Amino acid sequence: MPYFIYRITERPLRQLEKLEQHDAFKVASNRAKELRRTPGNEPPAVNIKVIFADNELHAEDLLNQVREPAPELGDD
C-alpha cells in the first residue's frame, strides 16, 4: 500500500488536496517535513499529513474520520 501526502485546509471549508504518493514511509515522511517548512504551509491554516491507505479514496475517507481524543492520564 502506498503512502499519500495531503494538504488539508480547514477554512472556509475543509479541503483535502493530494500532493504526492510514495511507496516507502521514510521518503514520504521526509517529503512531508520538507513541505511543512515551505512558506504558506504554516499551521493553523494548513496541515500536511502522511496517510497509509489502499488508494486515494481510502486515504481521504481516513482523513475525514473524526477520531476520539486520547484518554488523559488519570481518566478512568
GROMACS .gro file of C-alpha atoms in nm:
model
   76
    1MET     CA    1   0.000   0.000   0.000
    2PRO     CA    2   0.127   0.347  -0.079
    3TYR     CA    3   0.177   0.647   0.147
    4PHE     CA    4  -0.012   0.958   0.038
    5ILE     CA    5   0.077   1.316   0.128
    6TYR     CA    6  -0.218   1.555   0.161
    7ARG     CA    7  -0.253   1.927   0.221
    8ILE     CA    8  -0.554   1.989   0.447
    9THR     CA    9  -0.709   2.333   0.481
   10GLU     CA   10  -0.981   2.393   0.740
   11ARG     CA   11  -1.112   2.734   0.642
   12PRO     CA   12  -1.351   2.836   0.500
   13LEU     CA   13  -1.435   2.468   0.431
   14ARG     CA   14  -1.227   2.157   0.496
   15GLN     CA   15  -1.045   2.066   0.174
   16LEU     CA   16  -0.813   1.775   0.100
   17GLU     CA   17  -0.555   1.807  -0.176
   18LYS     CA   18  -0.340   1.509  -0.269
   19LEU     CA   19   0.013   1.631  -0.325
   20GLU     CA   20   0.220   1.316  -0.371
   21GLN     CA   21   0.231   0.938  -0.338
   22HIS     CA   22   0.529   0.727  -0.226
   23ASP     CA   23   0.599   0.357  -0.174
   24ALA     CA   24   0.827   0.398   0.128
   25PHE     CA   25   0.741   0.565   0.459
   26LYS     CA   26   1.083   0.726   0.504
   27VAL     CA   27   1.063   0.902   0.168
   28ALA     CA   28   0.704   1.017   0.234
   29SER     CA   29   0.789   1.136   0.585
   30ASN     CA   30   1.094   1.333   0.474
   31ARG     CA   31   0.899   1.491   0.189
   32ALA     CA   32   0.613   1.590   0.423
   33LYS     CA   33   0.862   1.755   0.661
   34GLU     CA   34   1.008   1.946   0.369
   35LEU     CA   35   0.662   2.061   0.257
   36ARG     CA   36   0.575   2.176   0.612
   37ARG     CA   37   0.876   2.409   0.604
   38THR     CA   38   0.755   2.567   0.278
   39PRO     CA   39   0.619   2.921   0.322
   40GLY     CA   40   0.239   2.924   0.308
   41ASN     CA   41   0.204   2.580   0.471
   42GLU     CA   42   0.217   2.701   0.829
   43PRO     CA   43  -0.044   2.582   1.081
   44PRO     CA   44  -0.319   2.655   1.169
   45ALA     CA   45  -0.415   2.746   0.811
   46VAL     CA   46  -0.268   2.431   0.652
   47ASN     CA   47  -0.178   2.082   0.772
   48ILE     CA   48   0.043   1.843   0.576
   49LYS     CA   49  -0.037   1.479   0.656
   50VAL     CA   50   0.102   1.141   0.553
   51ILE     CA   51  -0.155   0.861   0.536
   52PHE     CA   52  -0.109   0.490   0.462
   53ALA     CA   53  -0.403   0.358   0.257
   54ASP     CA   54  -0.509   0.123  -0.022
   55ASN     CA   55  -0.594   0.407  -0.260
   56GLU     CA   56  -0.684   0.778  -0.273
   57LEU     CA   57  -1.049   0.719  -0.181
   58HIS     CA   58  -0.949   0.516   0.125
   59ALA     CA   59  -0.693   0.782   0.225
   60GLU     CA   60  -0.950   1.061   0.204
   61ASP     CA   61  -1.202   0.854   0.399
   62LEU     CA   62  -0.946   0.800   0.677
   63LEU     CA   63  -0.853   1.169   0.682
   64ASN     CA   64  -1.220   1.271   0.717
   65GLN     CA   65  -1.297   1.037   1.008
   66VAL     CA   66  -1.350   1.206   1.343
   67ARG     CA   67  -1.118   1.048   1.599
   68GLU     CA   68  -1.186   1.023   1.971
   69PRO     CA   69  -0.931   1.215   2.179
   70ALA     CA   70  -0.677   1.000   2.362
   71PRO     CA   71  -0.760   0.946   2.729
   72GLU     CA   72  -0.577   1.173   2.970
   73LEU     CA   73  -0.355   1.025   3.238
   74GLY     CA   74  -0.574   0.951   3.538
   75ASP     CA   75  -0.901   0.924   3.340
   76ASP     CA   76  -1.098   0.611   3.424
   0.00000   0.00000   0.00000
